[in-house]
mmCIF file of C-alpha atoms in Angstrom:
data_model
loop_
_atom_site.group_PDB
_atom_site.id
_atom_site.type_symbol
_atom_site.label_atom_id
_atom_site.label_comp_id
_atom_site.label_asym_id
_atom_site.label_seq_id
_atom_site.Cartn_x
_atom_site.Cartn_y
_atom_site.Cartn_z
ATOM 1 C CA MET A 1 27.173 -35.765 -15.791
ATOM 2 C CA ASN A 2 27.732 -33.059 -12.149
ATOM 3 C CA THR A 3 31.196 -31.162 -10.806
ATOM 4 C CA GLY A 4 28.989 -30.090 -9.106
ATOM 5 C CA SER A 5 30.446 -26.801 -10.732
ATOM 6 C CA ASN A 6 27.600 -23.599 -11.109
ATOM 7 C CA ARG A 7 29.666 -22.279 -13.378
ATOM 8 C CA GLY A 8 26.451 -22.120 -16.084
ATOM 9 C CA THR A 9 23.634 -21.040 -14.109
ATOM 10 C CA ASN A 10 22.792 -18.195 -10.811
ATOM 11 C CA GLU A 11 22.319 -21.247 -9.024
ATOM 12 C CA SER A 12 24.663 -20.555 -5.360
ATOM 13 C CA ALA A 13 25.489 -23.922 -3.208
ATOM 14 C CA THR A 14 21.671 -23.946 -1.159
ATOM 15 C CA GLY A 15 20.004 -23.797 -4.521
ATOM 16 C CA ASP A 16 19.495 -19.343 -3.988
ATOM 17 C CA THR A 17 19.985 -17.455 -6.917
ATOM 18 C CA THR A 18 22.145 -14.918 -6.491
ATOM 19 C CA THR A 19 18.968 -12.471 -7.385
ATOM 20 C CA GLU A 20 17.510 -13.951 -4.217
ATOM 21 C CA THR A 21 20.885 -13.523 -2.024
ATOM 22 C CA THR A 22 21.753 -10.048 -2.604
ATOM 23 C CA ALA A 23 18.076 -9.038 -1.828
ATOM 24 C CA ARG A 24 18.170 -11.194 0.699
ATOM 25 C CA ALA A 25 21.306 -9.344 2.142
ATOM 26 C CA ALA A 26 19.715 -6.021 1.221
ATOM 27 C CA ALA A 27 16.963 -6.470 3.372
ATOM 28 C CA GLU A 28 18.932 -8.503 6.341
ATOM 29 C CA THR A 29 21.352 -4.601 5.979
ATOM 30 C CA GLU A 30 18.232 -2.873 5.696
ATOM 31 C CA GLU A 31 17.292 -3.989 8.774
ATOM 32 C CA GLU A 32 20.494 -3.813 11.235
ATOM 33 C CA THR A 33 20.744 -0.164 9.402
ATOM 34 C CA PRO A 34 20.140 2.960 12.506
ATOM 35 C CA HIS A 35 17.858 5.573 10.019
ATOM 36 C CA VAL A 36 19.738 9.212 10.011
ATOM 37 C CA SER A 37 18.251 11.791 8.530
ATOM 38 C CA LYS A 38 18.017 12.638 5.187
ATOM 39 C CA ALA A 39 19.249 15.624 5.790
ATOM 40 C CA PRO A 40 22.412 18.107 3.650
ATOM 41 C CA ALA A 41 24.451 17.720 6.037
ATOM 42 C CA PHE A 42 24.541 21.952 6.951
ATOM 43 C CA ILE A 43 21.924 21.615 8.085
ATOM 44 C CA LYS A 44 22.203 18.873 9.734
ATOM 45 C CA ALA A 45 25.706 20.149 11.447
ATOM 46 C CA ARG A 46 22.649 23.083 13.340
ATOM 47 C CA LYS A 47 20.902 21.881 16.343
ATOM 48 C CA THR A 48 17.642 24.260 15.826
ATOM 49 C CA LEU A 49 17.781 24.537 12.327
ATOM 50 C CA HIS A 50 17.401 20.788 11.851
ATOM 51 C CA LEU A 51 14.652 20.578 14.622
ATOM 52 C CA SER A 52 12.863 23.522 11.631
ATOM 53 C CA TRP A 53 13.702 20.831 9.061
ATOM 54 C CA GLN A 54 11.714 17.871 11.406
ATOM 55 C CA VAL A 55 8.858 20.374 12.537
ATOM 56 C CA GLY A 56 8.863 21.630 7.986
ATOM 57 C CA VAL A 57 9.741 17.097 7.279
ATOM 58 C CA PHE A 58 6.513 16.669 9.715
ATOM 59 C CA VAL A 59 4.011 19.899 8.747
ATOM 60 C CA VAL A 60 5.144 18.275 5.080
ATOM 61 C CA GLY A 61 4.361 14.739 5.157
ATOM 62 C CA LEU A 62 0.766 15.670 7.337
ATOM 63 C CA ALA A 63 -0.776 17.930 5.046
ATOM 64 C CA VAL A 64 -0.095 15.140 2.911
ATOM 65 C CA ILE A 65 -1.896 12.347 4.813
ATOM 66 C CA ALA A 66 -4.416 14.891 5.504
ATOM 67 C CA ALA A 67 -4.817 15.230 1.296
ATOM 68 C CA GLY A 68 -4.817 11.328 1.286
ATOM 69 C CA VAL A 69 -7.268 10.772 4.173
ATOM 70 C CA ALA A 70 -9.908 13.451 2.029
ATOM 71 C CA MET A 71 -9.442 11.655 -0.566
ATOM 72 C CA LEU A 72 -10.357 7.930 0.294
ATOM 73 C CA VAL A 73 -13.972 9.580 0.846
ATOM 74 C CA LEU A 74 -13.973 11.601 -2.166
ATOM 75 C CA PRO A 75 -11.457 11.175 -6.493
ATOM 76 C CA GLY A 76 -8.597 11.233 -5.686
ATOM 77 C CA PRO A 77 -5.978 8.293 -5.224
ATOM 78 C CA GLY A 78 -6.109 8.743 -0.951
ATOM 79 C CA TRP A 79 -4.231 5.580 -0.065
ATOM 80 C CA VAL A 80 -1.200 7.140 -2.783
ATOM 81 C CA ALA A 81 -1.135 10.054 -0.487
ATOM 82 C CA ILE A 82 -0.948 8.379 2.198
ATOM 83 C CA PHE A 83 2.274 5.630 1.528
ATOM 84 C CA ALA A 84 3.869 8.997 0.328
ATOM 85 C CA GLY A 85 3.279 11.351 3.337
ATOM 86 C CA LEU A 86 4.497 8.426 5.044
ATOM 87 C CA ALA A 87 7.826 8.256 3.219
ATOM 88 C CA ILE A 88 7.956 12.334 3.685
ATOM 89 C CA TRP A 89 7.522 10.765 6.930
ATOM 90 C CA ALA A 90 10.951 7.691 6.718
ATOM 91 C CA THR A 91 13.382 10.144 5.568
ATOM 92 C CA GLU A 92 13.402 12.002 8.874
ATOM 93 C CA PHE A 93 12.153 10.413 11.602
ATOM 94 C CA ALA A 94 13.362 6.434 12.982
ATOM 95 C CA TRP A 95 9.170 5.452 14.042
ATOM 96 C CA ALA A 96 7.702 6.198 10.118
ATOM 97 C CA HIS A 97 10.637 4.327 8.365
ATOM 98 C CA LEU A 98 9.591 1.614 10.315
ATOM 99 C CA VAL A 99 5.586 1.867 9.759
ATOM 100 C CA LEU A 100 6.620 2.019 6.224
ATOM 101 C CA ARG A 101 9.383 -1.110 6.264
ATOM 102 C CA TRP A 102 5.755 -3.385 8.315
ATOM 103 C CA THR A 103 3.160 -1.592 5.494
ATOM 104 C CA LYS A 104 5.590 -2.946 2.504
ATOM 105 C CA ARG A 105 5.967 -6.029 4.002
ATOM 106 C CA LYS A 106 2.086 -6.132 4.573
ATOM 107 C CA VAL A 107 0.811 -4.949 1.097
ATOM 108 C CA THR A 108 3.645 -7.595 -0.420
ATOM 109 C CA GLU A 109 2.515 -10.560 1.853
ATOM 110 C CA ALA A 110 -1.572 -9.248 0.761
ATOM 111 C CA ALA A 111 -0.599 -9.253 -3.591
ATOM 112 C CA GLN A 112 0.490 -12.973 -3.023
ATOM 113 C CA LYS A 113 -2.119 -13.529 -0.755
ATOM 114 C CA ALA A 114 -4.109 -12.567 -3.637
ATOM 115 C CA LEU A 115 -2.091 -14.270 -6.100
ATOM 116 C CA ASP A 116 -2.748 -17.751 -4.826
ATOM 117 C CA PRO A 117 -5.394 -19.614 -7.358
ATOM 118 C CA LYS A 118 -7.648 -20.405 -4.505
ATOM 119 C CA VAL A 119 -7.669 -17.528 -2.465
ATOM 120 C CA ARG A 120 -8.868 -15.941 -6.494
ATOM 121 C CA ARG A 121 -11.377 -18.351 -7.425
ATOM 122 C CA ARG A 122 -12.013 -17.736 -2.953
ATOM 123 C CA ASN A 123 -13.443 -13.664 -5.055
ATOM 124 C CA ILE A 124 -14.253 -14.171 -8.279
ATOM 125 C CA ILE A 125 -16.970 -16.494 -6.583
ATOM 126 C CA LEU A 126 -17.637 -14.206 -4.348
ATOM 127 C CA THR A 127 -18.049 -11.478 -5.789
ATOM 128 C CA THR A 128 -20.509 -13.352 -8.724
ATOM 129 C CA THR A 129 -22.580 -14.372 -6.441
ATOM 130 C CA GLY A 130 -22.900 -10.429 -5.006
ATOM 131 C CA LEU A 131 -24.060 -9.735 -8.261
ATOM 132 C CA VAL A 132 -26.310 -12.026 -8.538
ATOM 133 C CA ILE A 133 -27.774 -11.207 -5.313
ATOM 134 C CA ALA A 134 -27.422 -7.096 -6.489
ATOM 135 C CA GLY A 135 -29.120 -7.877 -10.664
ATOM 136 C CA ALA A 136 -32.193 -9.978 -8.192
ATOM 137 C CA LEU A 137 -33.204 -7.061 -6.150
ATOM 138 C CA ILE A 138 -32.862 -5.370 -8.642
ATOM 139 C CA GLY A 139 -35.021 -7.292 -11.347
ATOM 140 C CA PHE A 140 -37.375 -7.541 -7.904
ATOM 141 C CA TYR A 141 -37.851 -4.093 -7.409
ATOM 142 C CA LEU A 142 -37.677 -3.095 -11.517
ATOM 143 C CA TRP A 143 -40.686 -5.707 -11.063
ATOM 144 C CA LYS A 144 -42.629 -4.725 -8.320
ATOM 145 C CA TYR A 145 -42.301 -0.787 -8.467
ATOM 146 C CA GLY A 146 -40.859 -0.165 -12.623
ATOM 147 C CA LEU A 147 -38.635 2.432 -13.840
ATOM 148 C CA VAL A 148 -39.196 5.674 -12.065
ATOM 149 C CA LEU A 149 -37.472 8.251 -13.779
ATOM 150 C CA PRO A 150 -37.805 11.722 -11.411
ATOM 151 C CA TRP A 151 -37.669 14.518 -14.839
ATOM 152 C CA ASP A 152 -41.141 12.190 -15.723
ATOM 153 C CA LEU A 153 -43.140 12.985 -12.227
ATOM 154 C CA LYS A 154 -46.231 13.457 -12.671
ATOM 155 C CA ASP A 155 -46.086 15.625 -9.332
ATOM 156 C CA GLN A 156 -45.230 18.562 -9.463
#
């Protein structure tokens, strides 16, 4: 018998769980609150010191992002470093905070989309097709020209 009481569940009258409601309220509050510098109070009290702090944060963030861009072609976690540099900038600059929030939203959407069974099936089919084509091309090359290792060359 349903008496309309929500005592046994975590659902509100709208059907949302309390964690979803709390997360939604936190997201709305985050969007409404203006960006505030994370610098210590004694630094924010002096304009030149605060400007120097912001320049330092910008330089450190830029160095981390530059290292991340380099790690895109070199070994290392390039995207992680780029997002870390953006997070460093977001501690001081409102525009970086907005870009970081937009990026987080897009990454979450992409992760949810990647977990969709239709998209996963399509990705598996495309990967398998690509591997079969690559295997066929490698097999044809080896059949036509054979396997010649660089250290077995007889022309030297």
